């Protein structure tokens, strides 16, 4: 029986081998055994249950079967960013036809790559037709994320995402939900074949690189974190917006660095027929509401509550700031006036309403048969008139006006004239305080008066045939006109980073501030586009732009004149050495002694500025960073109503400034730490600057000039010190402006001042993402949200 011995041995050996190898398999990490760099006949088939991952040479990308989110037992064969934990999938072979766990990816002996659902169902699902290998090389992932096999390249058939270096030539992106398409030139709502965004200059989008430069055939876009090498992707998201993302390794999340549309409501198909899309500022989400006279129908659409019985006698409801962009007939029929426009609609049985512009341009658009893609936005200059039955009693609540007019300046108070010689501060304080007593008393009925004033104003405007707002675009002035208005630029009233400001008077009697810009590049068209954008921003706490001049190389802006000068002249009354711009201002304006601002006025200024910047950041159609918030840029109206100036001008500066070292655009002392780092600049940079201004409003002195008076160590930093005062020692009084400290009444003022300082601490967080948005800052100041304790601000100096 010796012959059985070798067999036994063999059996034993076989068993041992099998056992030990499976133990080995079990013990070594899943990654090591299941990570492959090439898939070929030798390791075919590949099943979803195998946990096998194909990775690119430097492990940036991986490919393999992934469970389909939201369904059990279905898989897609996909490519994803290997090191990224969320939203990492960049390509899928079969996301429209997922396969079961019994599926397999096969490379046949003849070198043909196929995906089958199960061995029973041998139909080839992908690639279609099946492709053969070239030179016997396997399926592999290139370092760029391109999955290749023979002649097949995943880059040639993108799904909803493209990667750095990937060319978009003839390809299209389709959002995961299948509703939207990007064909390298425009975004399209697939169902209605409805184009809602076209690339600038009809340019073809080609590719982008890992530093954030996006190339078109005659257009280049820059990401906001331009220049930094990062993991990036350009995706057509399910909400219909096209966004460029970069991955923040620290935060472990994707950050939007460029987007096609700023206002999600501009995406067609967001709401159903007749509905109006509203953009929620606080959480950047959209919602669909029905216009007055309409009620909810099916699928986010709205239907008339009362069918119109007599078309000739229908009523019209006025909806402010509403535009329906997806009607059937969007042709602008030039009518001479409102009544003719209305008559045109009445006469047409298919007319559901009309849009009219009160700017003298005779813009009149009838909405025929259907109304799609309505949205509400303060940037809209048209007014929608909705046709309803004459018995309809609904009142329109789309009165955007009142929301926009919500400012901090409801009651008009006049400026106490500072005594000519002896700037007796106590007297000034007395004047201001008594004014405020009056204001507080009137507070109870202010809303009433405000409303009445508003209605009166509106009616007055109607009589004159023009509306308060929205007005037309900015007026184009000739150089000669402005030369006349400013008496040959003879009366300079200020000088800032963008140029000299002159006082002027227009032919119609309006007093204006004329700002002559320097170092502005770009053609006439660019300038015109930017100026139009700036002029569209209406907020009572923003200085109004009335017009401009672009002639003979000069670039001039014409602003409303704000009589009281800038906040710095009120806050910091001692002459400061070393701050160039304020010295210039002081010199030009003449440092007359100004009254000292009362606590209530200071609070009102803070709130007004916060609301204005929040409006710039969040409510405007274009995404506007101020980039230079400081007391010099906060002007005070004749009733101390704050008005933010110089917004939008950062956009006029050269694009190259953003890349080079001189990309720093703010004023040293008010700039957020991220300006010094190779980091993306977001709206949070403005929040930081506002935090510093807020502290200065409370303390009455410059953050950086306090250094010498209070310095205890070289680690002294005003925000840190203030943080301890308000959160640790609970002693806010030490921070207060010494000049009016004695008027501080802890009962009356504590709440407001405490809120201002605590909000400032949140704004001054080192990391942009921990700072609140400007909208939230305004809410914090208002006291409508609770302010928790933030982290102590870190020391940050920007040596100049
Ligand atoms: C694949 O990995 C997952 C999680 O790591 C595990 O739950 C599953 O059992 C693994 N499947 C196989 C077949 O190894
Ligand atoms: C991966 O490798 C490619 C080429 O070898 C290189 O260009 C790329 O920078 C690498 N990526 C990373 C993240 O290391
Ligand atoms: C992925 O992460 C590992 C460990 O976390 C790291 O060693 C590797 O460099 C990372 N790869 C890339 C491409 O970032
Ligand atoms: C694959 O099979 C599963 C289960 O039978 C099925 O749900 C799925 O639709 C099939 N996929 C395709 C693409 O046929
Ligand atoms: C296939 O092999 C030929 C000859 O060796 C070579 O010229 C060619 O570049 C190879 N093709 C690929 C895709 O590797
Ligand atoms: C796409 O365009 C690039 C650059 O113009 C070109 O090199 C590439 O071959 C094109 N790819 C396809 C698939 O047409
Ligand atoms: C944009 O360009 C494409 C192709 O060059 C052309 O077919 C299309 O008509 C153009 N659209 C506009 C609005 O100019
Ligand atoms: C956004 O806020 C509104 C109310 O302000 C709320 O109804 C809605 O659910 C919020 N949406 C998200 C996505 O948080
Ligand atoms: C309203 O929508 C129409 C149609 O899309 C568009 O042409 C127009 O510019 C919009 N008006 C405003 C003021 O946004
Ligand atoms: C749109 O209105 C214009 C002017 O009233 C008219 O000439 C045109 O036929 C209309 N088009 C449609 C599709 O109704
Ligand atoms: C509007 O224009 C029409 C025709 O041009 C004219 O008959 C009518 O009087 C005008 N209405 C008003 C209110 O000006
Ligand atoms: C108008 O009222 C409706 C129904 O109450 C509401 O859904 C909608 O949000 C309101 N619109 C505005 C602009 O407040």
mmCIF file of N, CA and C in Angstrom, residues 265 269-280 285-305 319-324 371-377 384 386 394-400 403:
data_model
loop_
_atom_site.group_PDB
_atom_site.id
_atom_site.type_symbol
_atom_site.label_atom_id
_atom_site.label_comp_id
_atom_site.label_asym_id
_atom_site.label_seq_id
_atom_site.Cartn_x
_atom_site.Cartn_y
_atom_site.Cartn_z
ATOM 1 N N UNK A 265 -32.727 79.338 -9.317
ATOM 2 C CA UNK A 265 -34.053 79.465 -9.911
ATOM 3 C C UNK A 265 -33.974 79.716 -11.410
ATOM 4 N N UNK A 269 -37.146 74.192 -15.332
ATOM 5 C CA UNK A 269 -37.689 72.930 -14.849
ATOM 6 C C UNK A 269 -37.568 72.746 -13.355
ATOM 7 N N UNK A 270 -37.055 73.756 -12.640
ATOM 8 C CA UNK A 270 -36.957 73.628 -11.183
ATOM 9 C C UNK A 270 -38.356 73.534 -10.580
ATOM 10 N N UNK A 271 -39.281 74.318 -11.115
ATOM 11 C CA UNK A 271 -40.669 74.240 -10.663
ATOM 12 C C UNK A 271 -41.557 73.890 -11.857
ATOM 13 N N UNK A 272 -42.773 73.487 -11.557
ATOM 14 C CA UNK A 272 -43.705 73.130 -12.637
ATOM 15 C C UNK A 272 -44.352 74.348 -13.262
ATOM 16 N N UNK A 273 -45.335 74.103 -14.132
ATOM 17 C CA UNK A 273 -46.010 75.180 -14.838
ATOM 18 C C UNK A 273 -46.661 76.150 -13.854
ATOM 19 N N UNK A 274 -46.580 77.416 -14.160
ATOM 20 C CA UNK A 274 -47.222 78.504 -13.411
ATOM 21 C C UNK A 274 -46.647 78.771 -12.019
ATOM 22 N N UNK A 275 -45.759 77.882 -11.534
ATOM 23 C CA UNK A 275 -45.216 78.079 -10.186
ATOM 24 C C UNK A 275 -44.074 79.089 -10.226
ATOM 25 N N UNK A 276 -43.807 79.669 -9.067
ATOM 26 C CA UNK A 276 -42.734 80.654 -8.962
ATOM 27 C C UNK A 276 -41.648 80.096 -8.061
ATOM 28 N N UNK A 277 -40.440 80.115 -8.549
ATOM 29 C CA UNK A 277 -39.307 79.581 -7.801
ATOM 30 C C UNK A 277 -38.763 80.677 -6.885
ATOM 31 N N UNK A 278 -38.594 80.334 -5.615
ATOM 32 C CA UNK A 278 -38.027 81.291 -4.670
ATOM 33 C C UNK A 278 -36.703 80.720 -4.171
ATOM 34 N N UNK A 279 -35.710 81.587 -4.101
ATOM 35 C CA UNK A 279 -34.394 81.136 -3.669
ATOM 36 C C UNK A 279 -34.245 81.457 -2.190
ATOM 37 N N UNK A 280 -33.976 80.428 -1.380
ATOM 38 C CA UNK A 280 -33.811 80.665 0.049
ATOM 39 C C UNK A 280 -32.371 81.080 0.316
ATOM 40 N N UNK A 285 -31.292 77.078 -0.905
ATOM 41 C CA UNK A 285 -32.166 76.078 -1.514
ATOM 42 C C UNK A 285 -33.313 76.784 -2.235
ATOM 43 N N UNK A 286 -33.975 76.055 -3.110
ATOM 44 C CA UNK A 286 -35.086 76.655 -3.832
ATOM 45 C C UNK A 286 -36.400 76.059 -3.336
ATOM 46 N N UNK A 287 -37.461 76.820 -3.499
ATOM 47 C CA UNK A 287 -38.779 76.273 -3.213
ATOM 48 C C UNK A 287 -39.731 76.808 -4.258
ATOM 49 N N UNK A 288 -40.827 76.083 -4.483
ATOM 50 C CA UNK A 288 -41.781 76.488 -5.501
ATOM 51 C C UNK A 288 -43.066 76.942 -4.824
ATOM 52 N N UNK A 289 -43.518 78.138 -5.129
ATOM 53 C CA UNK A 289 -44.773 78.613 -4.553
ATOM 54 C C UNK A 289 -45.725 78.987 -5.686
ATOM 55 N N UNK A 290 -47.002 78.980 -5.362
ATOM 56 C CA UNK A 290 -47.989 79.343 -6.370
ATOM 57 C C UNK A 290 -48.258 80.838 -6.306
ATOM 58 N N UNK A 291 -48.447 81.457 -7.468
ATOM 59 C CA UNK A 291 -48.781 82.878 -7.460
ATOM 60 C C UNK A 291 -50.196 83.077 -6.916
ATOM 61 N N UNK A 292 -50.533 84.292 -6.505
ATOM 62 C CA UNK A 292 -51.887 84.538 -6.038
ATOM 63 C C UNK A 292 -52.888 84.209 -7.149
ATOM 64 N N UNK A 293 -54.049 83.706 -6.752
ATOM 65 C CA UNK A 293 -55.050 83.327 -7.752
ATOM 66 C C UNK A 293 -54.848 81.917 -8.265
ATOM 67 N N UNK A 294 -53.763 81.312 -7.845
ATOM 68 C CA UNK A 294 -53.469 79.944 -8.280
ATOM 69 C C UNK A 294 -53.369 79.028 -7.063
ATOM 70 N N UNK A 295 -53.594 77.736 -7.260
ATOM 71 C CA UNK A 295 -53.394 76.766 -6.190
ATOM 72 C C UNK A 295 -52.564 75.607 -6.731
ATOM 73 N N UNK A 296 -52.033 74.834 -5.783
ATOM 74 C CA UNK A 296 -51.150 73.720 -6.142
ATOM 75 C C UNK A 296 -51.849 72.713 -7.040
ATOM 76 N N UNK A 297 -51.209 72.370 -8.133
ATOM 77 C CA UNK A 297 -51.715 71.306 -8.994
ATOM 78 C C UNK A 297 -50.829 70.092 -8.818
ATOM 79 N N UNK A 298 -50.648 69.334 -9.884
ATOM 80 C CA UNK A 298 -49.785 68.161 -9.776
ATOM 81 C C UNK A 298 -48.327 68.539 -10.015
ATOM 82 N N UNK A 299 -47.415 67.768 -9.437
ATOM 83 C CA UNK A 299 -45.976 67.897 -9.707
ATOM 84 C C UNK A 299 -45.450 69.321 -9.603
ATOM 85 N N UNK A 300 -45.586 69.944 -8.477
ATOM 86 C CA UNK A 300 -44.993 71.275 -8.319
ATOM 87 C C UNK A 300 -45.541 72.299 -9.298
ATOM 88 N N UNK A 301 -46.660 72.016 -9.923
ATOM 89 C CA UNK A 301 -47.226 73.022 -10.812
ATOM 90 C C UNK A 301 -48.424 73.662 -10.124
ATOM 91 N N UNK A 302 -48.919 74.741 -10.705
ATOM 92 C CA UNK A 302 -50.044 75.461 -10.107
ATOM 93 C C UNK A 302 -51.126 75.643 -11.144
ATOM 94 N N UNK A 303 -52.372 75.728 -10.666
ATOM 95 C CA UNK A 303 -53.476 75.937 -11.599
ATOM 96 C C UNK A 303 -54.383 77.046 -11.085
ATOM 97 N N UNK A 304 -55.103 77.678 -11.986
ATOM 98 C CA UNK A 304 -55.997 78.769 -11.618
ATOM 99 C C UNK A 304 -57.046 78.281 -10.624
ATOM 100 N N UNK A 305 -57.308 79.083 -9.596
ATOM 101 C CA UNK A 305 -58.359 78.733 -8.642
ATOM 102 C C UNK A 305 -59.729 78.912 -9.286
ATOM 103 N N UNK A 319 -47.321 91.269 -9.716
ATOM 104 C CA UNK A 319 -46.280 90.534 -8.996
ATOM 105 C C UNK A 319 -44.940 91.226 -9.227
ATOM 106 N N UNK A 320 -44.393 91.772 -8.175
ATOM 107 C CA UNK A 320 -43.118 92.483 -8.304
ATOM 108 C C UNK A 320 -41.976 91.484 -8.395
ATOM 109 N N UNK A 321 -40.979 91.822 -9.185
ATOM 110 C CA UNK A 321 -39.740 91.047 -9.264
ATOM 111 C C UNK A 321 -39.949 89.612 -9.723
ATOM 112 N N UNK A 322 -41.039 89.377 -10.445
ATOM 113 C CA UNK A 322 -41.277 88.022 -10.934
ATOM 114 C C UNK A 322 -41.114 88.009 -12.442
ATOM 115 N N UNK A 323 -40.401 87.026 -12.928
ATOM 116 C CA UNK A 323 -40.221 86.863 -14.368
ATOM 117 C C UNK A 323 -40.523 85.421 -14.724
ATOM 118 N N UNK A 324 -41.370 85.225 -15.733
ATOM 119 C CA UNK A 324 -41.585 83.880 -16.260
ATOM 120 C C UNK A 324 -40.773 83.790 -17.543
ATOM 121 N N UNK A 371 -47.056 79.236 -18.806
ATOM 122 C CA UNK A 371 -46.050 80.016 -18.099
ATOM 123 C C UNK A 371 -45.136 79.030 -17.383
ATOM 124 N N UNK A 372 -43.880 79.034 -17.812
ATOM 125 C CA UNK A 372 -42.917 78.152 -17.185
ATOM 126 C C UNK A 372 -41.783 78.963 -16.568
ATOM 127 N N UNK A 373 -41.116 78.344 -15.643
ATOM 128 C CA UNK A 373 -39.856 78.878 -15.109
ATOM 129 C C UNK A 373 -39.986 80.292 -14.560
ATOM 130 N N UNK A 374 -41.005 80.480 -13.749
ATOM 131 C CA UNK A 374 -41.135 81.752 -13.059
ATOM 132 C C UNK A 374 -40.166 81.785 -11.896
ATOM 133 N N UNK A 375 -39.597 82.947 -11.654
ATOM 134 C CA UNK A 375 -38.748 83.064 -10.464
ATOM 135 C C UNK A 375 -38.896 84.447 -9.869
ATOM 136 N N UNK A 376 -38.633 84.512 -8.613
ATOM 137 C CA UNK A 376 -38.662 85.785 -7.900
ATOM 138 C C UNK A 376 -37.237 86.156 -7.568
ATOM 139 N N UNK A 377 -36.836 87.352 -7.934
ATOM 140 C CA UNK A 377 -35.480 87.777 -7.610
ATOM 141 C C UNK A 377 -35.408 89.288 -7.603
ATOM 142 N N UNK A 384 -44.550 91.479 -13.305
ATOM 143 C CA UNK A 384 -45.441 90.532 -13.971
ATOM 144 C C UNK A 384 -46.884 90.880 -13.618
ATOM 145 N N UNK A 386 -50.537 89.189 -13.775
ATOM 146 C CA UNK A 386 -51.109 87.871 -13.962
ATOM 147 C C UNK A 386 -52.611 87.997 -14.187
ATOM 148 N N UNK A 394 -57.958 87.191 -4.313
ATOM 149 C CA UNK A 394 -56.590 87.062 -3.798
ATOM 150 C C UNK A 394 -55.834 88.387 -3.926
ATOM 151 N N UNK A 395 -55.024 88.655 -2.921
ATOM 152 C CA UNK A 395 -54.189 89.847 -2.977
ATOM 153 C C UNK A 395 -52.765 89.380 -3.247
ATOM 154 N N UNK A 396 -52.096 90.076 -4.083
ATOM 155 C CA UNK A 396 -50.727 89.675 -4.395
ATOM 156 C C UNK A 396 -49.813 89.925 -3.200
ATOM 157 N N UNK A 397 -49.068 88.899 -2.824
ATOM 158 C CA UNK A 397 -48.085 89.134 -1.763
ATOM 159 C C UNK A 397 -46.669 89.182 -2.339
ATOM 160 N N UNK A 398 -46.557 89.273 -3.638
ATOM 161 C CA UNK A 398 -45.230 89.423 -4.242
ATOM 162 C C UNK A 398 -44.876 90.894 -4.329
ATOM 163 N N UNK A 399 -44.634 91.441 -3.169
ATOM 164 C CA UNK A 399 -44.298 92.849 -3.100
ATOM 165 C C UNK A 399 -42.857 92.934 -2.644
ATOM 166 N N UNK A 400 -41.968 92.442 -3.467
ATOM 167 C CA UNK A 400 -40.544 92.414 -3.142
ATOM 168 C C UNK A 400 -40.053 93.729 -2.587
ATOM 169 N N UNK A 403 -39.710 94.136 1.184
ATOM 170 C CA UNK A 403 -38.590 93.386 1.718
ATOM 171 C C UNK A 403 -37.285 94.108 1.462
#
